[in-house]
CSV table of C-alpha atoms and ligand atoms in Angstrom, one decimal:
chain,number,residue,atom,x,y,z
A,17,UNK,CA,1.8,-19.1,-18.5
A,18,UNK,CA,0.2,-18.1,-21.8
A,19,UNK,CA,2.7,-16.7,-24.3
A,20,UNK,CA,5.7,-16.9,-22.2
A,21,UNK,CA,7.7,-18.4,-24.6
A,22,UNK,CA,6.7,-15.5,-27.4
A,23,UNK,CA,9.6,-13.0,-26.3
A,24,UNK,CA,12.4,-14.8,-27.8
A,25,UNK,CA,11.7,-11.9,-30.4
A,26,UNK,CA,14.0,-9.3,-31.6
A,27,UNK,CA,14.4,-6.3,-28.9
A,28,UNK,CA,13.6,-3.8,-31.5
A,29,UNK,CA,9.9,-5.6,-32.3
A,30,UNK,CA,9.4,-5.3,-28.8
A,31,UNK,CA,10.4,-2.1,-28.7
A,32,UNK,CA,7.5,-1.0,-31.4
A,33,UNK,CA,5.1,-2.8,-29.1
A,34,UNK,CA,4.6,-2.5,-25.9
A,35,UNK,CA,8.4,-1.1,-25.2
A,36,UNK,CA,7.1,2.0,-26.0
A,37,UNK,CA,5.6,2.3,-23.0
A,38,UNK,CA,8.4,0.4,-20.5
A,39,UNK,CA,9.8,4.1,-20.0
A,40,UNK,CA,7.1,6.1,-18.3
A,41,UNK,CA,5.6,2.4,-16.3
A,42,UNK,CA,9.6,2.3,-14.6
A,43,UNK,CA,9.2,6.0,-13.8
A,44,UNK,CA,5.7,5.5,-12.6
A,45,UNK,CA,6.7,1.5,-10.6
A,46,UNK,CA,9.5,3.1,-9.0
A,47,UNK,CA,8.4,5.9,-7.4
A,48,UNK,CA,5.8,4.0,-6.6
A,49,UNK,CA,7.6,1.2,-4.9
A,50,UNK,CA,10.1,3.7,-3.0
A,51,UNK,CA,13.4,2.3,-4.5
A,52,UNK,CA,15.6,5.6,-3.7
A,53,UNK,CA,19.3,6.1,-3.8
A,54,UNK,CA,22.1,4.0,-2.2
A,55,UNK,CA,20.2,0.7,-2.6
A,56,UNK,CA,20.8,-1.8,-4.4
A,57,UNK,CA,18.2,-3.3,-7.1
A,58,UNK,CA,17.3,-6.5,-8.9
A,59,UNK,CA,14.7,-6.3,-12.4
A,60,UNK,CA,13.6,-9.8,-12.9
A,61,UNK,CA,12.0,-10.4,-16.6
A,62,UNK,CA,13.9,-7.2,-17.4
A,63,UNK,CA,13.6,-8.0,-21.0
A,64,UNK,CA,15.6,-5.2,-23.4
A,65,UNK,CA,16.0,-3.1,-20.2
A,66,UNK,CA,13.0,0.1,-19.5
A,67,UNK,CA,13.0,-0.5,-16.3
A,68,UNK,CA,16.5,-1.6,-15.2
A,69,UNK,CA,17.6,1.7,-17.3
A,70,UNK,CA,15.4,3.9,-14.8
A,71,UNK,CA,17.0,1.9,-12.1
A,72,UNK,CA,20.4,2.2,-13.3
A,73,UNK,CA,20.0,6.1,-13.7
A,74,UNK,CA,18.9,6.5,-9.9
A,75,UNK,CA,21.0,3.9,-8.5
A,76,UNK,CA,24.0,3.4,-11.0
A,77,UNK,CA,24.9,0.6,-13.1
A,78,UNK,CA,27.2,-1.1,-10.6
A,79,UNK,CA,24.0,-1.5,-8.4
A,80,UNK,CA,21.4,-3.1,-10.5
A,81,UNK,CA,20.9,-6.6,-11.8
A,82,UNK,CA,18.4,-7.9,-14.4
A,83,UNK,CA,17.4,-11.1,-15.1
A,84,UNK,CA,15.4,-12.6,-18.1
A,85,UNK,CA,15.0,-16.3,-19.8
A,86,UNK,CA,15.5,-14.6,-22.9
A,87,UNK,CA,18.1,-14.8,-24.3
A,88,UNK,CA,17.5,-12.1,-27.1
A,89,UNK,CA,16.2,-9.8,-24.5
A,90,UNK,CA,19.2,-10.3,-22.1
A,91,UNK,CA,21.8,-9.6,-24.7
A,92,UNK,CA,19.9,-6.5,-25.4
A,93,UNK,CA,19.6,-5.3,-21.9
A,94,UNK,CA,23.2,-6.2,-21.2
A,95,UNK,CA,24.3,-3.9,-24.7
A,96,UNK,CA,21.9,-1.1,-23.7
A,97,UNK,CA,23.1,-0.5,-20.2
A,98,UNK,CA,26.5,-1.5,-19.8
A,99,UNK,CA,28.0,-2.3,-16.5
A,100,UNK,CA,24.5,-3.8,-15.0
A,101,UNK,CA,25.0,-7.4,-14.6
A,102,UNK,CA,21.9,-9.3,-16.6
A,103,UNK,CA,21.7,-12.6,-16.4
A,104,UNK,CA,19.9,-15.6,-18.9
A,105,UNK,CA,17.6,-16.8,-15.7
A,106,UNK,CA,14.1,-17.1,-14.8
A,107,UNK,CA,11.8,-15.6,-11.8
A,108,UNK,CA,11.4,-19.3,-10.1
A,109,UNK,CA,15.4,-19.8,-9.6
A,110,UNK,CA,17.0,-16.5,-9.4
A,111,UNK,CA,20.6,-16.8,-9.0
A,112,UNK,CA,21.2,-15.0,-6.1
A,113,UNK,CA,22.0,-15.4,-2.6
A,114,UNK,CA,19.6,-14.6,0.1
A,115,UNK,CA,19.3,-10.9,1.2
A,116,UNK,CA,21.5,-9.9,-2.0
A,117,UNK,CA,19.1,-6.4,-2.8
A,118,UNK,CA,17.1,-3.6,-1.5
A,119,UNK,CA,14.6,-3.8,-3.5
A,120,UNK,CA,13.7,-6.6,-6.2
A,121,UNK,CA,10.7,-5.3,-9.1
A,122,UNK,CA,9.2,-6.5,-12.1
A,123,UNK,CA,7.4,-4.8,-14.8
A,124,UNK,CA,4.6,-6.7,-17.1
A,125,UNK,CA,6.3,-10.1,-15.7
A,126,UNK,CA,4.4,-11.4,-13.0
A,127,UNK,CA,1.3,-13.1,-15.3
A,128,UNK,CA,4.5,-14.6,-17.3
A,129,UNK,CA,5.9,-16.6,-14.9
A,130,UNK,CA,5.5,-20.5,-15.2
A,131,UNK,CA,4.9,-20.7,-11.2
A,132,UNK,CA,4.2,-17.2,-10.2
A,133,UNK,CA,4.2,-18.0,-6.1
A,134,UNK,CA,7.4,-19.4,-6.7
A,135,UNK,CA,9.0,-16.2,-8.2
A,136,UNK,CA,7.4,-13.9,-6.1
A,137,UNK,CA,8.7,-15.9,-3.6
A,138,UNK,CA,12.2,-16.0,-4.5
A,139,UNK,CA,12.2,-12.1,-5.0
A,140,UNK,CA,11.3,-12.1,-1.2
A,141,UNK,CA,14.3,-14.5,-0.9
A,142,UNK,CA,16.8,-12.2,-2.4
A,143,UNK,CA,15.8,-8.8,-0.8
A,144,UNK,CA,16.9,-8.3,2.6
A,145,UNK,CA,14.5,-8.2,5.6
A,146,UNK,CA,12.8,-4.5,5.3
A,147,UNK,CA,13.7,-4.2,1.7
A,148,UNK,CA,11.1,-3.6,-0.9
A,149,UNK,CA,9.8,-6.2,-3.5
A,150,UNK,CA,7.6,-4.7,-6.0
A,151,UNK,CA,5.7,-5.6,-9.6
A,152,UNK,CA,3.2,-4.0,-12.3
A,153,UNK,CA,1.1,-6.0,-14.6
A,154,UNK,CA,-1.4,-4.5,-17.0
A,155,UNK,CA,-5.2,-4.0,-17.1
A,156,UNK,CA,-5.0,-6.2,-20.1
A,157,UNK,CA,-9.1,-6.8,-19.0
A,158,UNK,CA,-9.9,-2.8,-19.2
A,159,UNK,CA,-7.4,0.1,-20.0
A,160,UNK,CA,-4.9,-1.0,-21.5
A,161,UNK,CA,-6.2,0.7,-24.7
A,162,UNK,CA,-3.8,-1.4,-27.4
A,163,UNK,CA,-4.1,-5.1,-26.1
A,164,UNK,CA,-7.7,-4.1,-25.6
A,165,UNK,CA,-8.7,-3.3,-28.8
A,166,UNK,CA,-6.4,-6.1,-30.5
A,167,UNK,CA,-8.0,-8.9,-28.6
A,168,UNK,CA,-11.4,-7.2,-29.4
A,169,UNK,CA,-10.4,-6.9,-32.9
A,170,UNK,CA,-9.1,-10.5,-32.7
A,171,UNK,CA,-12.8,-11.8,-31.7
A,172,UNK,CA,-14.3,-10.1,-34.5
A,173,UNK,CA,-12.5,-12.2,-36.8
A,174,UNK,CA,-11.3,-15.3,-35.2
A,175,UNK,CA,-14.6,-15.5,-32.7
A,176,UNK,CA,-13.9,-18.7,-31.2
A,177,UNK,CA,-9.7,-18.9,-30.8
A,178,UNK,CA,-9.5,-14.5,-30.6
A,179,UNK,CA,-12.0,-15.0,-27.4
A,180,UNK,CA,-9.8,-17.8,-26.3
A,181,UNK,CA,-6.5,-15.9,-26.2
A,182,UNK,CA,-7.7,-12.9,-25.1
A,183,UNK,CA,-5.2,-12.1,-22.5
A,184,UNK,CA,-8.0,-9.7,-20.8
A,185,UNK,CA,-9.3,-13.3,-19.5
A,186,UNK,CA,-6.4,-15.9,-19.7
A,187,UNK,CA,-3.9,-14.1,-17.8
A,188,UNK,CA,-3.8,-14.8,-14.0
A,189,UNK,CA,-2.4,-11.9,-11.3
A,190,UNK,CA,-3.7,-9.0,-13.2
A,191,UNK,CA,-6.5,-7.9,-10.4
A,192,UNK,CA,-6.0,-6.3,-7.0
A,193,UNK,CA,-7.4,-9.3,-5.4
A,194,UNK,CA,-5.2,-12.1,-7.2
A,195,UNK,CA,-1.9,-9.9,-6.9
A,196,UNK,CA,-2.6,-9.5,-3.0
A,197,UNK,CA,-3.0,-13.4,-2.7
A,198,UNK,CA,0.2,-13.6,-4.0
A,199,UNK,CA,1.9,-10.8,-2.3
A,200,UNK,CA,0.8,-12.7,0.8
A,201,UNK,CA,1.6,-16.0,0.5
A,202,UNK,CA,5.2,-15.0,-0.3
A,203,UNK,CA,4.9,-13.4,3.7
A,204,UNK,CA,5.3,-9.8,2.5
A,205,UNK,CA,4.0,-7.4,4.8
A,206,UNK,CA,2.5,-3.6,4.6
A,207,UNK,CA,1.0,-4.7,1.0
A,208,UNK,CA,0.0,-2.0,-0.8
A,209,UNK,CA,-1.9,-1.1,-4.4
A,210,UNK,CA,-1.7,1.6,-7.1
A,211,UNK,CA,-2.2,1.8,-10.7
A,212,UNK,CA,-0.7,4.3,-13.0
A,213,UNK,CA,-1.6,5.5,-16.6
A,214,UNK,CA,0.8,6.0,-19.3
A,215,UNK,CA,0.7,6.9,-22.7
A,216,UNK,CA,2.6,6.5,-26.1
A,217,UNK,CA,2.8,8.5,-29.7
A,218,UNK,CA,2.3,6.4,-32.8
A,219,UNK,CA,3.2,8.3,-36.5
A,220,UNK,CA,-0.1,6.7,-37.5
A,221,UNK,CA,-2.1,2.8,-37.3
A,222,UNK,CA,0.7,1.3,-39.6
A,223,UNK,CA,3.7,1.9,-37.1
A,224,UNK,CA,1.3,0.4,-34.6
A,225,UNK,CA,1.1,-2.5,-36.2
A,226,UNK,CA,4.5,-3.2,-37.6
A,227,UNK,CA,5.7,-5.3,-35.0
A,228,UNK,CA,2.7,-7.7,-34.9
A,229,UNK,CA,3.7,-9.2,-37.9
A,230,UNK,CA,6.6,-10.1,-36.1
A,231,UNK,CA,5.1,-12.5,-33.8
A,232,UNK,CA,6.2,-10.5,-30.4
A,233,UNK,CA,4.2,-11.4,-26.9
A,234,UNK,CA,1.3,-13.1,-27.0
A,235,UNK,CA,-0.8,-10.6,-29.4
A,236,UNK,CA,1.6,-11.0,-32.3
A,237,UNK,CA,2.1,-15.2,-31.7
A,238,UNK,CA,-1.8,-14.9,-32.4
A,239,UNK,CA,-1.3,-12.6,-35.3
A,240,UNK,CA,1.0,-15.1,-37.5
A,241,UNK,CA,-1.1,-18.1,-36.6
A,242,UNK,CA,-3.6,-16.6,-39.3
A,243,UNK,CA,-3.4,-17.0,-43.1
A,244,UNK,CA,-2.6,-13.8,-45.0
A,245,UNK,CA,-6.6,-13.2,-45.8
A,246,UNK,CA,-7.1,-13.6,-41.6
A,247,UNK,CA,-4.4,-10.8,-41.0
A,248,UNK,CA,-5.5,-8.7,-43.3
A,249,UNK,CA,-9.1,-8.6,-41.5
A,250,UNK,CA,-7.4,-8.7,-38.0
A,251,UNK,CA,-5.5,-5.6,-39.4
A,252,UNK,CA,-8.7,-3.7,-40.5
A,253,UNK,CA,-10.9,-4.6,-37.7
A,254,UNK,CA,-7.6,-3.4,-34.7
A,255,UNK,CA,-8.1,0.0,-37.4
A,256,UNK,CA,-11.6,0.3,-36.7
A,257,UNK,CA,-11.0,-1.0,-33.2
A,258,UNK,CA,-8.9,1.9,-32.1
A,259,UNK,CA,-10.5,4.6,-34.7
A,260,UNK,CA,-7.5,5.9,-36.0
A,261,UNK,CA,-6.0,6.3,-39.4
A,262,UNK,CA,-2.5,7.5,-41.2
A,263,UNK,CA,-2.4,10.9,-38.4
A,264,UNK,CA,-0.2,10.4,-35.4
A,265,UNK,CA,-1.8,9.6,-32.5
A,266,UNK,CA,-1.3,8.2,-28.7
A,267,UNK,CA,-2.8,5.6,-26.9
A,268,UNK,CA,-3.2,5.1,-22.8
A,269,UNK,CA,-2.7,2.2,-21.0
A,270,UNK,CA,-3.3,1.6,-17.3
A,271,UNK,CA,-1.1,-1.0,-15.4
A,272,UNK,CA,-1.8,-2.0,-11.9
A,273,UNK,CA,0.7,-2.2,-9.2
A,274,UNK,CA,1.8,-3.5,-6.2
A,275,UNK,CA,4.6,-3.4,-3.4
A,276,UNK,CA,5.1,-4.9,0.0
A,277,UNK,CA,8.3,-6.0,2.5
A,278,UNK,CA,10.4,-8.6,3.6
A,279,UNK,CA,9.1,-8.9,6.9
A,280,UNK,CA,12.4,-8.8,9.3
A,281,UNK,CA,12.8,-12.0,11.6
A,282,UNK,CA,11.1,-12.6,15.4
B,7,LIG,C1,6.1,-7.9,-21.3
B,7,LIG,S1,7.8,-8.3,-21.2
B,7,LIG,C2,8.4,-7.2,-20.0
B,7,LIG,C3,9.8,-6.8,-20.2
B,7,LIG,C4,10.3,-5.7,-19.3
B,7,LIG,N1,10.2,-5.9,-17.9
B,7,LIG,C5,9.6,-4.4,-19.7
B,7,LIG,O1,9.0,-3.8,-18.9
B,7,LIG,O2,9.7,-4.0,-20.9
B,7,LIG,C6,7.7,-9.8,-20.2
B,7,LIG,C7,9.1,-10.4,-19.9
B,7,LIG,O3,9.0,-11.5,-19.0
B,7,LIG,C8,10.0,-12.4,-19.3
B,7,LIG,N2,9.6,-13.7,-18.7
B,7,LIG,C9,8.8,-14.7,-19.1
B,7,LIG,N3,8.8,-15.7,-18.2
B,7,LIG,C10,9.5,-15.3,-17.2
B,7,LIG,C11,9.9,-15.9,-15.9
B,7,LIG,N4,9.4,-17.1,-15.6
B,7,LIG,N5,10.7,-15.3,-15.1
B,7,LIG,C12,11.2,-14.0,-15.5
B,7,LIG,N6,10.9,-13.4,-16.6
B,7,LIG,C13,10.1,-14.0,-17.5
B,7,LIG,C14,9.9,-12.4,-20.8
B,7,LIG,O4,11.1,-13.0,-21.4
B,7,LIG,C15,9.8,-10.9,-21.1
B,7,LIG,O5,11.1,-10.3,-21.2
């Protein structure tokens, strides 16, 4: 899937991007998807760890697992929250046994995946009958205010390869209908939808943009693919984009969700 590949980044760039939201979308996805003590959790694309964190707090460390193809990301789960078990390993091949969780969830993962029906599917495969597999994505097409504006910002000076990369039109499973499909043809049942709003402070436009430089998820890959004459306009016009200067501010950003469950056998 589109940018895959662009979170071999360091955690603390992705922490100045979207990470700043991960905290409040975990809080949000799990009450959401029911996971309450005494089970026993999998995060799959748990990157530096928001969400396995929030799992780890209600369920303890010795009942979550995480896994994520990168490397980077991984190691900085597995240092943040010591005593989860995080593996290097992707969606499509999760190494698990059958019936291994309670509940298996992803946050901001799903559009990632190479072969989406495949990792949904193997969530399904790893959570026992009755238990609970659940996933957010963003509304990277409406409100989800940063990635918004920057692809907006990005078509005002790049018309052609901004419009092109906007992930508000490349990304696959970020509508209700999509996100059912695939719900469904991994033979969940009781499938149901939510979305939730968070928000995040900035000191001002500048620490906004400090980790787009960096090259982080899709939005920074398209950022150091232009010359330094490019950026610099890309930088103005995601200023004018959001209208906001050198004051802190905070942006919103809606994320869509939904959870369903292993159907038990006969
Ligand atoms: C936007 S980040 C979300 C990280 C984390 N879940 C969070 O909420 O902060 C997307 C994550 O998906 C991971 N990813 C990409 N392809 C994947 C796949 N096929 N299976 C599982 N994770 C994948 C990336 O490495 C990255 O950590």
């Amino acid at each position: 899937m589109p940018g895959a590949d662009t979170f071999r980044a360091p955690a603390d760039a992705y922490d100045r991007f979207v990470g700043r939201y991960g905290r409040a979308l975990a809080a949000e996805l799990i009450a959401f998807a029911g996971v309450e003590r005494g089970m026993r959790a999998l995060d799959v694309g748990c990157g530096p760890g928001a969400l396995t964190a929030a799992l780890a707090e209600r369920l303890g460390t010795a009942n979550v697992c995480g896994v994520d193809p990168s490397e980077p990301f991984a190691e900085a789960c597995r240092r943040r929250i010591p005593g989860t078990e995080i593996a290097v390993a992707s969606a499509e091949a999760l190494p698990f046994r059958d019936d291994s969780f309670d509940a298996a969830l992803s946050q901001l993962v799903v559009n990632f995946m190479a072969d989406a029906e495949t990792g949904v599917r193997e969530m399904a495969r790893v959570t026992r009958a009755g238990g609970l597999v659940a996933s957010c994505v963003w509304d990277y097409a409406g409100e989800m205010t940063l990635l918004r504006a920057f692809w907006d910002a990005a078509a005002e000076v790049e018309p052609e390869r901004g419009a092109a990369a906007d992930e508000g039109v490349v990304m696959r499973w970020c509508r209700e209908g999509e996100l059912a499909e695939l719900w469904r043809a991994a033979r969940l049942g009781d499938v149901r939808f939510g979305s939730f709003t968070v928000r995040a402070p900035y000191t001002g436009f500048e620490d906004l943009w400090s980790p787009l430089p960096t090259g982080v998820g899709p939005a920074g890959a398209f950022c150091i693919s232009l010359d330094d004459e490019r950026r610099a306009a890309l930088h103005d016009a995601l200023r004018r984009q959001l209208d906001v200067g050198d004051e802190p501010f905070e942006l919103t950003a809606r994320a869509w969700a939904v959870a369903g469950t292993v159907p038990r056998q006969g």
